[in-house]
Amino acid sequence: MKAAVGGAFLSAFLQVLFGRMASREVVDFFKNRRLNDGLLKKMKTTLISVKSLDDAEEKEITKPAVKQWLEELKIAVYEADDVLDEIAYEALRSEIEAES
């Protein structure tokens, strides 16, 4: 049961990350920093590839490697969220500076 709840939370969290990655702030951040649009697409592709977690959640109980993969995935998702927080902060800071 714990795995299903954790997986449901992770799936919901991934949906939020997708929305944040498509935000104006993130897209502008990549454009303003002249970062490769391919990097943003690669991040989205990576997140899409792990979006379906149902099978992995069932297997994590019996397969330690799957459990480890899911734990590493959770860490990576939280780190991606931190990066998006930093981008949002920089966008807000730049907007406030521009208004001053």
JSON list of C-alpha atoms in Angstrom, two decimals:
[
{"chain": "A", "resi": 1, "resn": "MET", "atom": "CA", "xyz": [0.00, 0.00, 0.00]},
{"chain": "A", "resi": 2, "resn": "LYS", "atom": "CA", "xyz": [2.84, 2.38, 0.87]},
{"chain": "A", "resi": 3, "resn": "ALA", "atom": "CA", "xyz": [4.36, 1.93, -2.60]},
{"chain": "A", "resi": 4, "resn": "ALA", "atom": "CA", "xyz": [1.07, 2.74, -4.31]},
{"chain": "A", "resi": 5, "resn": "VAL", "atom": "CA", "xyz": [0.59, 5.89, -2.25]},
{"chain": "A", "resi": 6, "resn": "GLY", "atom": "CA", "xyz": [4.20, 6.97, -2.86]},
{"chain": "A", "resi": 7, "resn": "GLY", "atom": "CA", "xyz": [3.84, 6.26, -6.55]},
{"chain": "A", "resi": 8, "resn": "ALA", "atom": "CA", "xyz": [0.57, 8.17, -6.78]},
{"chain": "A", "resi": 9, "resn": "PHE", "atom": "CA", "xyz": [2.25, 11.13, -5.13]},
{"chain": "A", "resi": 10, "resn": "LEU", "atom": "CA", "xyz": [5.21, 10.87, -7.52]},
{"chain": "A", "resi": 11, "resn": "SER", "atom": "CA", "xyz": [2.89, 10.67, -10.54]},
{"chain": "A", "resi": 12, "resn": "ALA", "atom": "CA", "xyz": [1.01, 13.76, -9.38]},
{"chain": "A", "resi": 13, "resn": "PHE", "atom": "CA", "xyz": [4.28, 15.55, -8.69]},
{"chain": "A", "resi": 14, "resn": "LEU", "atom": "CA", "xyz": [5.47, 14.75, -12.23]},
{"chain": "A", "resi": 15, "resn": "GLN", "atom": "CA", "xyz": [2.29, 16.34, -13.62]},
{"chain": "A", "resi": 16, "resn": "VAL", "atom": "CA", "xyz": [3.07, 19.51, -11.69]},
{"chain": "A", "resi": 17, "resn": "LEU", "atom": "CA", "xyz": [6.64, 19.49, -13.01]},
{"chain": "A", "resi": 18, "resn": "PHE", "atom": "CA", "xyz": [5.39, 19.18, -16.59]},
{"chain": "A", "resi": 19, "resn": "GLY", "atom": "CA", "xyz": [3.21, 22.22, -16.07]},
{"chain": "A", "resi": 20, "resn": "ARG", "atom": "CA", "xyz": [6.04, 24.20, -14.56]},
{"chain": "A", "resi": 21, "resn": "MET", "atom": "CA", "xyz": [8.41, 23.25, -17.39]},
{"chain": "A", "resi": 22, "resn": "ALA", "atom": "CA", "xyz": [5.94, 24.65, -19.91]},
{"chain": "A", "resi": 23, "resn": "SER", "atom": "CA", "xyz": [5.61, 27.93, -18.01]},
{"chain": "A", "resi": 24, "resn": "ARG", "atom": "CA", "xyz": [6.63, 31.23, -19.56]},
{"chain": "A", "resi": 25, "resn": "GLU", "atom": "CA", "xyz": [9.32, 31.71, -16.90]},
{"chain": "A", "resi": 26, "resn": "VAL", "atom": "CA", "xyz": [11.09, 28.45, -17.70]},
{"chain": "A", "resi": 27, "resn": "VAL", "atom": "CA", "xyz": [10.90, 28.92, -21.48]},
{"chain": "A", "resi": 28, "resn": "ASP", "atom": "CA", "xyz": [12.12, 32.52, -21.16]},
{"chain": "A", "resi": 29, "resn": "PHE", "atom": "CA", "xyz": [14.93, 31.42, -18.85]},
{"chain": "A", "resi": 30, "resn": "PHE", "atom": "CA", "xyz": [16.19, 29.01, -21.49]},
{"chain": "A", "resi": 31, "resn": "LYS", "atom": "CA", "xyz": [15.88, 31.60, -24.24]},
{"chain": "A", "resi": 32, "resn": "ASN", "atom": "CA", "xyz": [17.48, 34.43, -22.26]},
{"chain": "A", "resi": 33, "resn": "ARG", "atom": "CA", "xyz": [20.42, 32.28, -21.22]},
{"chain": "A", "resi": 34, "resn": "ARG", "atom": "CA", "xyz": [20.76, 31.04, -24.79]},
{"chain": "A", "resi": 35, "resn": "LEU", "atom": "CA", "xyz": [20.45, 27.52, -23.48]},
{"chain": "A", "resi": 36, "resn": "ASN", "atom": "CA", "xyz": [19.76, 24.87, -26.02]},
{"chain": "A", "resi": 37, "resn": "ASP", "atom": "CA", "xyz": [16.03, 24.21, -26.50]},
{"chain": "A", "resi": 38, "resn": "GLY", "atom": "CA", "xyz": [17.10, 20.60, -26.90]},
{"chain": "A", "resi": 39, "resn": "LEU", "atom": "CA", "xyz": [18.00, 20.53, -23.21]},
{"chain": "A", "resi": 40, "resn": "LEU", "atom": "CA", "xyz": [14.47, 21.47, -22.20]},
{"chain": "A", "resi": 41, "resn": "LYS", "atom": "CA", "xyz": [13.06, 18.91, -24.62]},
{"chain": "A", "resi": 42, "resn": "LYS", "atom": "CA", "xyz": [15.43, 16.27, -23.25]},
{"chain": "A", "resi": 43, "resn": "MET", "atom": "CA", "xyz": [14.25, 17.03, -19.71]},
{"chain": "A", "resi": 44, "resn": "LYS", "atom": "CA", "xyz": [10.63, 16.65, -20.81]},
{"chain": "A", "resi": 45, "resn": "THR", "atom": "CA", "xyz": [11.38, 13.42, -22.67]},
{"chain": "A", "resi": 46, "resn": "THR", "atom": "CA", "xyz": [13.11, 11.99, -19.63]},
{"chain": "A", "resi": 47, "resn": "LEU", "atom": "CA", "xyz": [10.17, 12.85, -17.40]},
{"chain": "A", "resi": 48, "resn": "ILE", "atom": "CA", "xyz": [7.70, 11.40, -19.91]},
{"chain": "A", "resi": 49, "resn": "SER", "atom": "CA", "xyz": [9.67, 8.16, -20.02]},
{"chain": "A", "resi": 50, "resn": "VAL", "atom": "CA", "xyz": [9.15, 7.66, -16.28]},
{"chain": "A", "resi": 51, "resn": "LYS", "atom": "CA", "xyz": [5.57, 8.91, -16.18]},
{"chain": "A", "resi": 52, "resn": "SER", "atom": "CA", "xyz": [4.02, 5.43, -16.11]},
{"chain": "A", "resi": 53, "resn": "LEU", "atom": "CA", "xyz": [5.06, 4.09, -12.74]},
{"chain": "A", "resi": 54, "resn": "ASP", "atom": "CA", "xyz": [2.38, 1.48, -12.08]},
{"chain": "A", "resi": 55, "resn": "ASP", "atom": "CA", "xyz": [4.43, -1.51, -13.24]},
{"chain": "A", "resi": 56, "resn": "ALA", "atom": "CA", "xyz": [7.53, -0.34, -11.38]},
{"chain": "A", "resi": 57, "resn": "GLU", "atom": "CA", "xyz": [5.56, 0.19, -8.18]},
{"chain": "A", "resi": 58, "resn": "GLU", "atom": "CA", "xyz": [4.33, -3.40, -8.28]},
{"chain": "A", "resi": 59, "resn": "LYS", "atom": "CA", "xyz": [7.81, -4.75, -8.96]},
{"chain": "A", "resi": 60, "resn": "GLU", "atom": "CA", "xyz": [9.59, -2.68, -6.32]},
{"chain": "A", "resi": 61, "resn": "ILE", "atom": "CA", "xyz": [8.26, -5.00, -3.63]},
{"chain": "A", "resi": 62, "resn": "THR", "atom": "CA", "xyz": [10.01, -8.05, -5.08]},
{"chain": "A", "resi": 63, "resn": "LYS", "atom": "CA", "xyz": [12.93, -6.50, -7.00]},
{"chain": "A", "resi": 64, "resn": "PRO", "atom": "CA", "xyz": [15.48, -4.44, -5.08]},
{"chain": "A", "resi": 65, "resn": "ALA", "atom": "CA", "xyz": [16.86, -2.89, -8.28]},
{"chain": "A", "resi": 66, "resn": "VAL", "atom": "CA", "xyz": [13.44, -1.47, -9.15]},
{"chain": "A", "resi": 67, "resn": "LYS", "atom": "CA", "xyz": [13.07, -0.11, -5.63]},
{"chain": "A", "resi": 68, "resn": "GLN", "atom": "CA", "xyz": [16.48, 1.57, -5.91]},
{"chain": "A", "resi": 69, "resn": "TRP", "atom": "CA", "xyz": [15.56, 3.01, -9.32]},
{"chain": "A", "resi": 70, "resn": "LEU", "atom": "CA", "xyz": [12.35, 4.48, -7.91]},
{"chain": "A", "resi": 71, "resn": "GLU", "atom": "CA", "xyz": [14.24, 6.03, -4.99]},
{"chain": "A", "resi": 72, "resn": "GLU", "atom": "CA", "xyz": [16.76, 7.60, -7.38]},
{"chain": "A", "resi": 73, "resn": "LEU", "atom": "CA", "xyz": [13.90, 8.80, -9.56]},
{"chain": "A", "resi": 74, "resn": "LYS", "atom": "CA", "xyz": [12.28, 10.51, -6.58]},
{"chain": "A", "resi": 75, "resn": "ILE", "atom": "CA", "xyz": [15.54, 12.27, -5.79]},
{"chain": "A", "resi": 76, "resn": "ALA", "atom": "CA", "xyz": [15.93, 13.40, -9.41]},
{"chain": "A", "resi": 77, "resn": "VAL", "atom": "CA", "xyz": [12.35, 14.69, -9.51]},
{"chain": "A", "resi": 78, "resn": "TYR", "atom": "CA", "xyz": [12.87, 16.68, -6.31]},
{"chain": "A", "resi": 79, "resn": "GLU", "atom": "CA", "xyz": [16.11, 18.11, -7.72]},
{"chain": "A", "resi": 80, "resn": "ALA", "atom": "CA", "xyz": [14.30, 19.10, -10.92]},
{"chain": "A", "resi": 81, "resn": "ASP", "atom": "CA", "xyz": [11.70, 20.85, -8.78]},
{"chain": "A", "resi": 82, "resn": "ASP", "atom": "CA", "xyz": [14.49, 22.73, -7.00]},
{"chain": "A", "resi": 83, "resn": "VAL", "atom": "CA", "xyz": [15.91, 23.86, -10.36]},
{"chain": "A", "resi": 84, "resn": "LEU", "atom": "CA", "xyz": [12.49, 25.06, -11.45]},
{"chain": "A", "resi": 85, "resn": "ASP", "atom": "CA", "xyz": [12.17, 26.96, -8.16]},
{"chain": "A", "resi": 86, "resn": "GLU", "atom": "CA", "xyz": [15.48, 28.67, -8.87]},
{"chain": "A", "resi": 87, "resn": "ILE", "atom": "CA", "xyz": [14.34, 29.58, -12.39]},
{"chain": "A", "resi": 88, "resn": "ALA", "atom": "CA", "xyz": [11.09, 31.03, -11.04]},
{"chain": "A", "resi": 89, "resn": "TYR", "atom": "CA", "xyz": [13.04, 33.02, -8.44]},
{"chain": "A", "resi": 90, "resn": "GLU", "atom": "CA", "xyz": [15.41, 34.40, -11.09]},
{"chain": "A", "resi": 91, "resn": "ALA", "atom": "CA", "xyz": [12.49, 35.32, -13.33]},
{"chain": "A", "resi": 92, "resn": "LEU", "atom": "CA", "xyz": [10.78, 37.16, -10.50]},
{"chain": "A", "resi": 93, "resn": "ARG", "atom": "CA", "xyz": [14.00, 38.91, -9.50]},
{"chain": "A", "resi": 94, "resn": "SER", "atom": "CA", "xyz": [14.63, 40.01, -13.08]},
{"chain": "A", "resi": 95, "resn": "GLU", "atom": "CA", "xyz": [11.07, 41.29, -13.39]},
{"chain": "A", "resi": 96, "resn": "ILE", "atom": "CA", "xyz": [11.36, 43.30, -10.18]},
{"chain": "A", "resi": 97, "resn": "GLU", "atom": "CA", "xyz": [14.72, 44.75, -11.28]},
{"chain": "A", "resi": 98, "resn": "ALA", "atom": "CA", "xyz": [13.25, 45.69, -14.65]},
{"chain": "A", "resi": 99, "resn": "GLU", "atom": "CA", "xyz": [10.42, 47.56, -12.94]},
{"chain": "A", "resi": 100, "resn": "SER", "atom": "CA", "xyz": [12.81, 49.49, -10.69]}
]
